[in-house]
């Protein structure tokens, strides 16, 4: 059995619809339920629910908490998936890359444009991809979303088109 | 083949998640796609997309449009389902009751607390129930939601509990 | 709170896919999980898993067991839903009608053409309809399937078209 | 835009439930509908529906047809996903490996233990994984299923446990 650590931080992927307010919010954890739907006969997924925030509201201190949570599991030399709001996912990833120069396994950030469990959601696809990416990628920090995998220093979110793109002209 | 007329007016049941704004809105029609999932071998469902509004934003003029749309199909003597935001569903229903004293078939209002296609949505259940209710109820104006059927002048929304209740003490 | 008794007997509605054999079988109970997806704020659904059989394999003794289970809950004067294979649903219903002449609440038989949880299943629709039917129908024995409600002595299955039809010429 | 060729051959992943017979069969194509649910902004998926067979019924001639279909798209130097019944997936893959010694892109075989669209299906997970695998793997022939990726000459199906395992003792 291999282990993959998951650190969930919130973001759209984890939002729920609140019937009282009629809005989508980061109220309850959700990612764990969806990971359990995947068949992973040789993988143990260990999930830490670190925080549940819209990534536009994440502060420097929040990012430090993510870094700290990553440091805590790094000695296991197992890959790490971080579920994160897409708006500042790259910022958090760049901090990890800067502060963690010698990785032994990949760290993959992922998230969603539409919450898990909502019609047309890309969330479960991205969870599935990020887990498989941890298997095939060399050590480093990456974003895995929509069938694409980007090294963290070569990616940005294209908000208008609701997707990630290379920072330079690659297709 | 029997006919049931559906008049869709919006409300939560028809909301979609907008990836650009991160909010749920009445942007596209949706109810028709879900009616098509139901097996109704002896029933023809004829859907009119009248408007797509949050019912808190419906004006007196909007309610007049609903009344007009109902009047238009009434000569067919077929039952009518109206999908509607839950917040002012009763208000619209009371107008219909007042203005349409001699009905030959039931008019059933329904809606949802969580949009169709969202995890945990009550929307498809309510569409299913409202259609069956048109089959079994005598002429009149009703609300059918969550396995309950109320004459329009005996129901109110209990917003806190996200359900409808009798205006007087009935269970 | 009102009560509805559910007696599940198997049939297609409750079949599961067996990965070992590649066939669909009546292996585990399933109906209870789907009833729990419905919002029924004023109704308590009490489920008895009586047997789990393809209805073509139900014997006279099995039908007697259904009758006995119905008799057991009848003193509660609450409605009863029986989930049942569609092929001999009418046969079981006719036995109940014959043996239980003085009902105080409706008994509604339902089932599905495609198992619950399979793409395109009619199962949840039929569960929803049967529950609402128990609310609106007078005492008697009925089949409620696909938006239709039939008194038990006026219905037969049209196997080729995978639906129920009136025994005489009604639409 | 990159291209991925998909060649669908049937197998459990593509089975549908037949209401007339009460069995699951390879009757209609299905894989294309599920690929369309994935968000792949930089990938064009070109699907060839080659055949629709239970892989236990595939003959040598069928495998030759698969080989021929692969040869036809190989000049495009794009990756290839083959959806296939799990029982003889490895056999087909070994033929491809033997007959196609100099690949420029990966060929990934995948399938499912439970049909797409059935409760608990692993089909969409496997489609998602196989597509991402084509992005990250070097040229060669592989099986990608359940978060695992195997070179074709190191894998076998463990039928009892409904999964794939390494032919030698690797975890």
XYZ file of C-alpha atoms in Angstrom:
684
model
C 0.000 0.000 0.000
C 1.235 3.438 -0.878
C 0.051 6.551 0.923
C -1.039 9.873 -0.512
C -1.575 12.784 1.835
C -4.397 15.157 1.037
C -4.554 18.590 2.620
C -7.852 20.328 1.988
C -8.017 24.092 2.323
C -11.408 24.936 0.858
C -12.059 26.790 -2.380
C -14.888 26.326 -4.828
C -14.338 22.551 -4.966
C -15.585 22.306 -1.388
C -18.434 24.793 -1.490
C -21.979 23.808 -0.588
C -25.304 25.425 -1.351
C -26.894 27.058 1.652
C -30.678 26.904 1.518
C -31.001 29.616 4.127
C -28.946 32.205 2.278
C -29.300 30.963 -1.305
C -25.541 31.255 -1.762
C -22.612 28.858 -2.107
C -20.252 28.860 0.812
C -17.394 26.985 2.433
C -19.480 25.581 5.262
C -18.828 21.852 5.567
C -16.027 19.601 4.427
C -16.816 17.675 1.306
C -13.636 16.498 -0.393
C -13.298 13.356 1.731
C -16.674 12.010 0.634
C -15.690 12.316 -3.001
C -12.267 10.745 -2.586
C -14.068 7.764 -1.103
C -15.925 7.278 -4.371
C -12.678 6.502 -6.170
C -11.366 2.955 -6.331
C -7.774 2.973 -5.211
C -6.954 -0.595 -4.230
C -3.255 0.050 -3.578
C -3.444 3.565 -2.159
C -4.289 4.868 1.277
C -5.547 8.459 1.121
C -4.982 10.349 4.364
C -6.958 13.549 4.466
C -6.280 16.559 6.657
C -9.035 19.147 6.681
C -6.797 22.143 7.349
C -9.188 25.019 6.673
C -12.221 25.755 4.524
C -11.744 29.125 2.861
C -12.460 30.825 -0.388
C -8.908 31.277 -1.672
C -9.470 34.987 -2.283
C -9.769 35.282 1.486
C -6.618 33.354 2.284
C -4.038 35.463 4.073
C -0.284 35.148 4.314
C -0.816 33.463 7.662
C -3.144 30.910 6.033
C -0.499 30.084 3.456
C 2.017 29.614 6.248
C -0.376 27.123 7.823
C -0.479 25.214 4.537
C 3.310 25.198 4.416
C 3.434 23.954 7.977
C 0.933 21.179 7.257
C 3.005 20.102 4.269
C 6.204 20.102 6.309
C 4.504 17.897 8.847
C 3.784 15.096 6.362
C 6.927 15.459 4.248
C 9.007 13.051 6.344
C 6.734 10.248 5.094
C 8.172 10.856 1.593
C 4.715 10.243 0.186
C 3.093 12.432 -2.470
C 0.784 15.225 -1.392
C -2.402 16.561 -2.983
C -3.628 19.974 -1.886
C -7.203 20.960 -2.685
C -7.361 24.716 -2.939
C -9.341 27.611 -4.368
C -8.212 28.256 -7.920
C -7.804 32.018 -7.585
C -4.702 31.904 -5.415
C -3.640 28.297 -5.902
C -0.552 29.353 -7.836
C 0.486 31.778 -5.107
C 0.352 29.051 -2.469
C 2.176 26.643 -4.756
C 4.974 29.115 -5.413
C 5.441 29.583 -1.677
C 5.777 25.813 -1.246
C 8.272 25.583 -4.082
C 10.356 28.384 -2.611
C 10.334 27.064 0.932
C 10.711 23.364 0.149
C 13.680 23.084 -2.174
C 14.402 19.381 -1.793
C 11.273 17.339 -2.312
C 11.257 13.552 -2.550
C 7.782 13.297 -3.977
C 5.412 15.486 -5.983
C 3.047 18.015 -4.462
C -0.014 18.488 -6.671
C -2.464 21.340 -6.215
C -5.959 20.989 -7.553
C -9.410 22.518 -7.205
C -12.526 23.129 -9.241
C -14.430 25.776 -11.135
C -17.791 24.342 -10.026
C -18.311 22.728 -6.593
C -18.219 18.944 -6.184
C -21.666 17.473 -6.623
C -23.088 20.337 -8.683
C -24.252 19.519 -12.203
C -21.337 19.901 -14.589
C -18.743 19.990 -11.803
C -15.135 19.421 -12.757
C -14.262 18.560 -9.154
C -14.216 14.775 -9.224
C -12.299 14.787 -12.504
C -9.649 16.992 -10.924
C -9.394 14.867 -7.773
C -8.960 11.784 -9.941
C -6.309 13.438 -12.077
C -4.370 14.885 -9.178
C -4.118 11.468 -7.546
C -2.895 9.820 -10.720
C -0.477 12.691 -11.282
C 1.151 11.995 -7.907
C 1.961 8.563 -9.246
C 3.584 9.590 -12.488
C 5.269 12.930 -11.806
C 8.797 13.463 -10.487
C 9.271 15.453 -7.261
C 8.213 19.076 -7.605
C 5.189 21.330 -7.188
C 2.432 21.178 -9.820
C -1.096 22.166 -10.699
C -3.252 19.345 -12.153
C -6.620 20.470 -13.524
C -8.766 19.594 -16.581
C -6.410 16.980 -17.971
C -3.480 19.368 -17.820
C -0.418 19.276 -15.572
C 1.706 22.400 -15.060
C 4.906 23.013 -13.084
C 3.924 25.658 -10.571
C 6.182 28.355 -12.023
C 4.724 28.040 -15.510
C 1.003 28.348 -14.862
C -1.610 31.030 -14.322
C -5.381 31.018 -14.065
C -7.299 32.424 -17.002
C -10.322 33.584 -15.090
C -12.452 34.538 -18.036
C -12.187 31.115 -19.608
C -12.327 29.355 -16.219
C -9.161 27.347 -16.851
C -5.432 27.276 -16.258
C -2.939 28.181 -18.989
C 0.818 28.224 -19.468
C 2.410 31.538 -18.519
C 4.235 31.512 -21.859
C 2.873 30.696 -25.245
C 2.666 26.849 -24.988
C -0.587 25.336 -26.213
C -52.419 10.749 -24.177
C -53.177 13.369 -21.593
C -51.518 16.783 -21.548
C -50.031 18.673 -18.622
C -49.018 22.278 -19.121
C -45.920 23.470 -17.319
C -45.234 27.167 -16.880
C -41.738 27.843 -15.573
C -41.056 31.156 -13.898
C -37.614 30.632 -12.344
C -36.853 30.405 -8.650
C -34.205 28.337 -6.938
C -35.273 25.183 -8.757
C -33.946 26.675 -11.988
C -30.775 28.329 -10.714
C -27.362 27.485 -12.132
C -23.880 28.003 -10.767
C -21.963 30.733 -12.543
C -18.243 30.009 -12.634
C -17.441 33.617 -13.462
C -19.226 35.105 -10.464
C -19.168 32.154 -8.071
C -22.868 32.649 -7.390
C -26.101 30.860 -8.240
C -28.344 32.713 -10.628
C -31.370 32.371 -12.875
C -29.388 32.368 -16.096
C -30.532 29.482 -18.261
C -33.656 27.379 -18.365
C -33.261 24.019 -16.747
C -36.634 22.580 -15.796
C -37.309 21.101 -19.233
C -34.195 18.925 -19.138
C -35.278 17.409 -15.844
C -38.874 16.794 -16.878
C -37.451 14.812 -19.779
C -35.803 12.410 -17.324
C -39.192 11.274 -16.071
C -40.979 8.392 -17.728
C -44.482 9.478 -18.515
C -45.754 7.121 -21.182
C -49.303 8.497 -21.250
C -48.579 12.168 -20.624
C -47.460 14.956 -22.922
C -45.713 17.714 -20.945
C -45.890 21.080 -22.719
C -43.472 23.549 -21.188
C -43.660 27.330 -21.462
C -40.569 29.147 -20.244
C -42.341 32.316 -19.145
C -39.619 34.049 -17.165
C -36.573 33.122 -15.087
C -36.636 35.151 -11.895
C -35.819 34.799 -8.269
C -39.310 34.982 -6.779
C -38.271 37.719 -4.353
C -37.789 39.901 -7.425
C -41.137 39.108 -8.978
C -43.348 42.170 -9.306
C -47.099 42.539 -9.503
C -46.685 42.826 -13.263
C -44.791 39.505 -13.301
C -47.621 37.829 -11.428
C -50.076 39.241 -13.945
C -47.985 37.623 -16.672
C -48.260 34.285 -14.887
C -52.028 34.733 -14.634
C -52.181 35.571 -18.320
C -50.121 32.506 -19.235
C -52.439 30.329 -17.172
C -55.535 31.827 -18.778
C -54.057 31.078 -22.170
C -53.825 27.320 -21.554
C -56.954 26.938 -19.423
C -59.282 26.311 -22.376
C -57.442 22.981 -22.894
C -58.925 21.871 -19.526
C -55.641 20.150 -18.780
C -53.832 20.358 -15.450
C -51.123 22.973 -14.994
C -47.843 22.810 -13.076
C -46.120 26.100 -12.284
C -42.464 26.006 -11.233
C -41.804 29.021 -9.054
C -39.489 30.426 -6.424
C -40.632 29.267 -3.008
C -40.522 32.660 -1.303
C -43.535 34.138 -3.079
C -45.090 30.983 -4.501
C -48.067 31.287 -2.189
C -48.656 34.896 -3.193
C -48.816 33.965 -6.880
C -51.037 31.002 -6.105
C -53.482 33.122 -4.137
C -53.750 35.526 -7.057
C -54.569 32.621 -9.382
C -57.186 31.291 -6.980
C -58.809 34.697 -6.704
C -58.852 35.445 -10.403
C -59.761 31.975 -11.667
C -62.837 30.943 -9.688
C -64.035 28.121 -11.928
C -61.242 25.709 -12.683
C -61.770 22.398 -14.447
C -58.397 20.949 -13.498
C -55.830 21.402 -10.755
C -53.085 24.010 -10.826
C -50.073 22.837 -8.828
C -47.235 25.141 -7.830
C -43.876 23.656 -7.023
C -40.233 24.638 -6.680
C -37.135 23.666 -4.743
C -34.969 24.648 -1.823
C -31.787 23.552 -3.657
C -31.378 23.927 -7.443
C -31.971 20.968 -9.752
C -28.761 19.040 -10.318
C -27.058 20.163 -7.109
C -26.142 17.487 -4.582
C -29.075 16.959 -2.231
C -31.518 18.838 -4.454
C -35.200 18.355 -3.806
C -36.045 19.617 -7.286
C -36.627 16.411 -9.201
C -38.643 14.961 -6.314
C -40.899 18.019 -6.401
C -41.325 17.917 -10.186
C -42.264 14.237 -9.923
C -44.733 14.874 -7.138
C -46.350 17.884 -8.767
C -47.010 15.901 -11.934
C -48.569 13.027 -10.029
C -50.571 15.472 -7.962
C -52.164 16.882 -11.133
C -53.486 13.402 -11.750
C -55.075 12.797 -8.394
C -56.249 16.192 -7.171
C -59.617 17.819 -7.833
C -59.709 21.248 -9.533
C -58.166 23.971 -7.391
C -54.846 25.677 -6.689
C -52.234 23.780 -4.644
C -48.633 23.660 -3.517
C -46.940 20.232 -3.857
C -43.505 19.992 -2.237
C -41.626 17.354 -0.185
C -44.358 14.759 -0.271
C -46.923 17.246 0.976
C -49.891 18.761 -0.845
C -51.538 21.951 0.426
C -54.538 23.950 -0.795
C -53.109 27.365 -1.599
C -55.030 29.179 1.137
C -53.757 26.874 3.875
C -50.006 26.978 3.337
C -47.019 29.166 4.150
C -43.288 28.761 3.780
C -41.300 28.153 6.940
C -38.087 29.711 5.780
C -35.956 28.671 8.702
C -36.769 25.004 8.266
C -36.727 25.276 4.457
C -40.158 23.692 4.075
C -43.837 24.454 3.693
C -46.287 24.125 6.598
C -50.006 24.416 7.202
C -51.095 27.914 8.182
C -53.033 26.375 11.093
C -51.894 23.704 13.441
C -52.299 20.619 11.207
C -49.379 18.180 11.298
C -45.895 13.052 11.756
C -47.637 10.500 9.599
C -46.244 7.035 9.008
C -45.958 5.099 5.772
C -45.010 1.435 5.927
C -42.797 0.112 3.155
C -42.476 -3.599 2.529
C -39.704 -4.428 0.086
C -39.797 -7.755 -1.678
C -37.104 -7.380 -4.339
C -37.654 -7.161 -8.080
C -35.674 -5.200 -10.628
C -35.891 -2.017 -8.575
C -33.608 -3.590 -5.998
C -31.143 -5.372 -8.277
C -27.422 -4.688 -8.123
C -24.656 -5.337 -10.611
C -22.363 -8.171 -9.590
C -18.808 -7.620 -10.782
C -17.941 -11.248 -10.258
C -20.694 -12.646 -12.461
C -21.348 -9.662 -14.739
C -25.079 -10.018 -14.099
C -27.734 -8.081 -12.204
C -29.086 -9.866 -9.174
C -31.128 -9.411 -6.014
C -28.154 -9.524 -3.683
C -28.348 -6.601 -1.274
C -31.148 -4.371 -0.123
C -31.178 -1.013 -1.802
C -34.592 0.594 -1.520
C -33.965 2.075 1.922
C -30.984 4.112 0.724
C -33.078 5.702 -1.991
C -36.040 6.472 0.230
C -33.613 8.373 2.429
C -32.817 10.698 -0.464
C -36.363 11.992 -0.474
C -37.335 14.944 1.683
C -40.383 14.008 3.657
C -40.536 16.407 6.579
C -43.888 15.202 7.897
C -43.615 11.497 7.094
C -41.884 8.651 8.866
C -41.067 5.819 6.435
C -40.778 2.455 8.171
C -39.163 -0.117 5.935
C -39.413 -3.879 6.277
C -37.042 -5.826 4.069
C -39.225 -8.900 3.683
C -37.450 -10.751 0.888
C -35.289 -9.946 -2.118
C -36.543 -11.939 -5.092
C -37.025 -11.580 -8.790
C -40.813 -11.598 -8.948
C -40.815 -14.351 -11.566
C -39.398 -16.574 -8.848
C -41.968 -15.655 -6.219
C -44.057 -18.600 -5.137
C -47.513 -18.806 -3.627
C -45.831 -19.126 -0.240
C -43.898 -15.908 -0.879
C -47.123 -14.091 -1.663
C -48.600 -15.415 1.558
C -45.625 -13.915 3.378
C -46.351 -10.551 1.771
C -49.984 -10.831 2.864
C -48.890 -11.682 6.365
C -46.489 -8.730 6.498
C -49.272 -6.430 5.344
C -51.685 -7.802 7.944
C -49.089 -7.149 10.592
C -48.909 -3.403 9.910
C -52.568 -2.866 9.005
C -53.679 -2.143 12.592
C -51.622 1.093 12.393
C -54.123 2.296 9.749
C -51.231 3.888 7.901
C -50.711 3.605 4.147
C -48.449 0.876 2.791
C -46.045 0.898 -0.153
C -44.862 -2.459 -1.476
C -41.809 -2.535 -3.727
C -42.069 -5.550 -5.977
C -40.885 -7.034 -9.247
C -43.113 -5.802 -12.060
C -43.739 -9.178 -13.673
C -46.014 -10.521 -10.940
C -46.837 -7.314 -9.088
C -50.443 -7.459 -10.223
C -50.815 -11.044 -9.041
C -49.634 -10.140 -5.546
C -51.849 -7.070 -5.506
C -54.920 -9.052 -6.491
C -54.266 -11.471 -3.641
C -54.100 -8.559 -1.194
C -57.322 -7.088 -2.545
C -59.094 -10.406 -2.225
C -57.871 -11.186 1.271
C -58.130 -7.688 2.735
C -61.635 -6.491 1.971
C -61.858 -3.631 4.475
C -58.856 -1.365 4.175
C -58.573 1.939 5.996
C -55.683 3.252 3.928
C -54.263 2.693 0.452
C -51.780 -0.038 -0.425
C -49.614 1.012 -3.354
C -47.421 -1.414 -5.260
C -44.479 -0.075 -7.216
C -41.239 -1.223 -8.786
C -38.961 -0.375 -11.693
C -37.989 -1.437 -15.176
C -34.329 -0.508 -14.575
C -32.637 -0.931 -11.162
C -32.254 2.040 -8.815
C -28.978 3.819 -9.427
C -28.548 2.632 -13.002
C -28.427 5.297 -15.710
C -31.959 5.976 -16.909
C -33.576 4.190 -13.956
C -37.226 4.848 -13.296
C -36.871 3.580 -9.732
C -36.602 6.801 -7.756
C -39.419 8.360 -9.769
C -41.641 5.418 -8.881
C -40.721 5.502 -5.189
C -41.525 9.217 -5.125
C -44.835 8.722 -6.880
C -45.914 5.787 -4.761
C -45.346 7.764 -1.570
C -47.332 10.725 -2.826
C -50.037 8.393 -4.066
C -50.490 7.021 -0.532
C -51.356 10.553 0.484
C -53.983 11.271 -2.114
C -55.662 7.950 -2.817
C -58.660 6.477 -0.997
C -58.312 3.044 0.655
C -57.735 0.266 -1.864
C -54.956 -1.577 -3.675
C -53.134 0.211 -6.521
C -50.149 0.168 -8.841
C -48.287 3.511 -9.134
C -45.623 3.599 -11.843
C -44.453 6.161 -14.455
C -46.859 8.887 -13.439
C -49.812 6.529 -13.682
C -52.026 5.145 -10.933
C -54.163 2.044 -11.536
C -56.635 0.181 -9.320
C -55.179 -3.297 -9.044
C -58.020 -4.994 -10.919
C -57.666 -2.740 -13.958
C -53.986 -3.005 -14.766
C -51.585 -5.314 -16.559
C -47.925 -5.098 -17.515
C -47.133 -4.550 -21.179
C -43.803 -6.281 -21.200
C -42.766 -5.321 -24.679
C -43.188 -1.618 -24.010
C -41.853 -1.925 -20.447
C -44.854 -0.181 -18.902
C -48.207 -0.773 -17.263
C -51.484 -0.314 -19.141
C -55.194 -0.419 -18.405
C -56.727 -3.839 -18.921
C -59.494 -2.193 -20.963
C -59.234 0.455 -23.596
C -58.549 3.547 -21.390
C -55.680 5.772 -22.559
C -4.618 21.624 -29.166
C -3.354 18.108 -28.741
C -5.224 15.075 -30.002
C -5.922 11.786 -28.245
C -7.367 8.927 -30.246
C -9.856 6.677 -28.510
C -10.698 3.271 -29.912
C -13.652 1.675 -28.173
C -14.100 -2.062 -28.401
C -16.829 -2.757 -25.846
C -16.393 -4.593 -22.567
C -18.199 -4.030 -19.304
C -17.460 -0.296 -19.383
C -19.837 0.039 -22.318
C -22.597 -2.307 -21.229
C -26.191 -1.151 -20.861
C -29.112 -2.635 -18.982
C -31.729 -4.149 -21.231
C -35.225 -3.856 -19.795
C -36.562 -6.511 -22.107
C -34.094 -9.216 -21.082
C -33.136 -7.984 -17.613
C -29.463 -8.446 -18.470
C -26.501 -6.169 -19.180
C -25.286 -6.261 -22.744
C -23.068 -4.502 -25.250
C -25.937 -2.977 -27.190
C -25.264 0.712 -27.729
C -22.139 2.824 -27.632
C -21.714 4.753 -24.455
C -18.090 5.769 -23.976
C -18.353 8.904 -26.107
C -21.076 10.406 -23.912
C -18.923 10.017 -20.831
C -15.777 11.424 -22.429
C -17.816 14.523 -23.224
C -18.420 15.065 -19.514
C -14.718 15.664 -18.960
C -13.265 19.142 -19.275
C -10.287 18.953 -21.563
C -9.680 22.488 -22.803
C -6.469 21.691 -24.683
C -7.301 18.189 -25.930
C -9.327 16.968 -28.859
C -10.633 13.436 -28.250
C -11.317 11.558 -31.481
C -13.350 8.443 -30.862
C -13.597 5.424 -33.138
C -16.311 2.959 -32.192
C -14.586 -0.127 -33.556
C -16.731 -2.890 -32.082
C -18.876 -3.506 -29.012
C -18.023 -6.909 -27.591
C -17.653 -8.607 -24.280
C -13.910 -9.228 -24.278
C -14.406 -12.916 -23.496
C -16.001 -13.155 -26.931
C -13.228 -11.359 -28.775
C -11.508 -13.573 -31.327
C -8.064 -13.429 -32.844
C -9.627 -11.707 -35.828
C -11.123 -9.070 -33.514
C -7.716 -8.387 -32.006
C -6.295 -8.025 -35.507
C -8.973 -5.396 -36.162
C -7.854 -3.517 -33.057
C -4.261 -3.678 -34.250
C -5.303 -2.411 -37.657
C -7.274 0.473 -36.122
C -4.248 1.424 -34.033
C -1.940 1.297 -37.068
C -4.307 3.603 -38.887
C -4.004 6.413 -36.318
C -0.351 5.876 -35.418
C 1.010 8.204 -38.111
C -0.564 11.101 -36.194
C 1.963 10.377 -33.395
C -0.770 11.151 -30.888
C -1.492 9.015 -27.805
C -4.159 6.335 -28.010
C -6.670 5.150 -25.402
C -8.351 1.797 -25.992
C -11.480 0.980 -23.997
C -11.719 -2.770 -23.669
C -13.221 -5.567 -21.613
C -10.981 -6.310 -18.671
C -10.893 -10.080 -19.093
C -8.707 -10.093 -22.209
C -7.380 -6.533 -22.140
C -3.877 -7.749 -21.378
C -3.950 -10.197 -24.272
C -4.846 -7.446 -26.731
C -2.243 -5.148 -25.225
C 0.493 -7.762 -25.546
C -0.365 -8.218 -29.220
C -0.044 -4.459 -29.763
C 3.282 -4.378 -27.968
C 4.612 -7.245 -30.060
C 3.435 -5.911 -33.398
C 4.244 -2.233 -32.815
C 7.836 -2.129 -31.643
C 8.566 1.556 -32.274
C 5.884 3.722 -30.741
C 6.147 7.507 -30.543
C 3.389 7.923 -28.002
C 1.748 5.831 -25.280
C -1.113 3.422 -25.873
C -3.259 3.076 -22.746
C -5.842 0.342 -22.319
C -8.634 0.853 -19.856
C -12.070 -0.489 -18.983
C -14.314 -0.987 -15.985
C -15.572 -3.557 -13.531
C -19.047 -1.954 -13.428
C -20.643 -0.291 -16.482
C -20.507 3.482 -16.926
C -23.529 5.112 -15.351
C -24.268 2.304 -12.892
C -24.121 3.140 -9.197
C -20.579 2.600 -7.963
C -19.118 2.423 -11.460
C -15.387 2.808 -11.827
C -15.767 3.668 -15.508
C -15.508 7.450 -15.474
C -12.588 7.314 -13.060
C -10.756 4.994 -15.434
C -11.501 7.125 -18.500
C -10.187 10.182 -16.633
C -7.060 8.376 -15.530
C -6.303 6.863 -18.911
C -6.463 10.278 -20.565
C -4.146 11.839 -18.011
C -1.823 8.846 -18.292
C -1.423 9.490 -22.028
C -0.040 12.878 -21.091
C 2.538 11.748 -18.595
C 3.723 8.335 -19.792
C 6.549 7.649 -22.222
C 5.807 5.666 -25.410
C 4.750 2.096 -24.685
C 1.665 -0.020 -24.024
C -0.011 0.240 -20.612
C -3.073 -0.578 -18.547
C -4.455 2.331 -16.475
C -7.192 1.359 -14.010
C -8.100 2.310 -10.401
C -5.298 4.805 -9.932
C -2.716 2.276 -11.062
C -0.604 2.241 -14.226
C 1.054 -0.977 -15.419
C 3.340 -1.724 -18.366
C 1.436 -4.303 -20.376
C 3.942 -7.111 -19.760
C 3.767 -6.759 -15.990
C 0.055 -6.890 -15.319
C -2.724 -9.423 -14.917
C -6.340 -9.240 -13.859
C -7.206 -10.575 -10.413
C -10.746 -11.573 -11.174
C -11.783 -12.454 -7.676
C -10.827 -9.067 -6.306
C -12.050 -7.247 -9.443
C -8.763 -5.407 -9.963
C -5.458 -5.512 -11.801
C -2.232 -6.548 -10.083
C 1.466 -6.793 -10.912
C 2.488 -10.156 -12.319
C 5.344 -10.249 -9.815
C 5.292 -9.357 -6.208
C 5.220 -5.525 -6.414
C 2.686 -3.843 -4.158
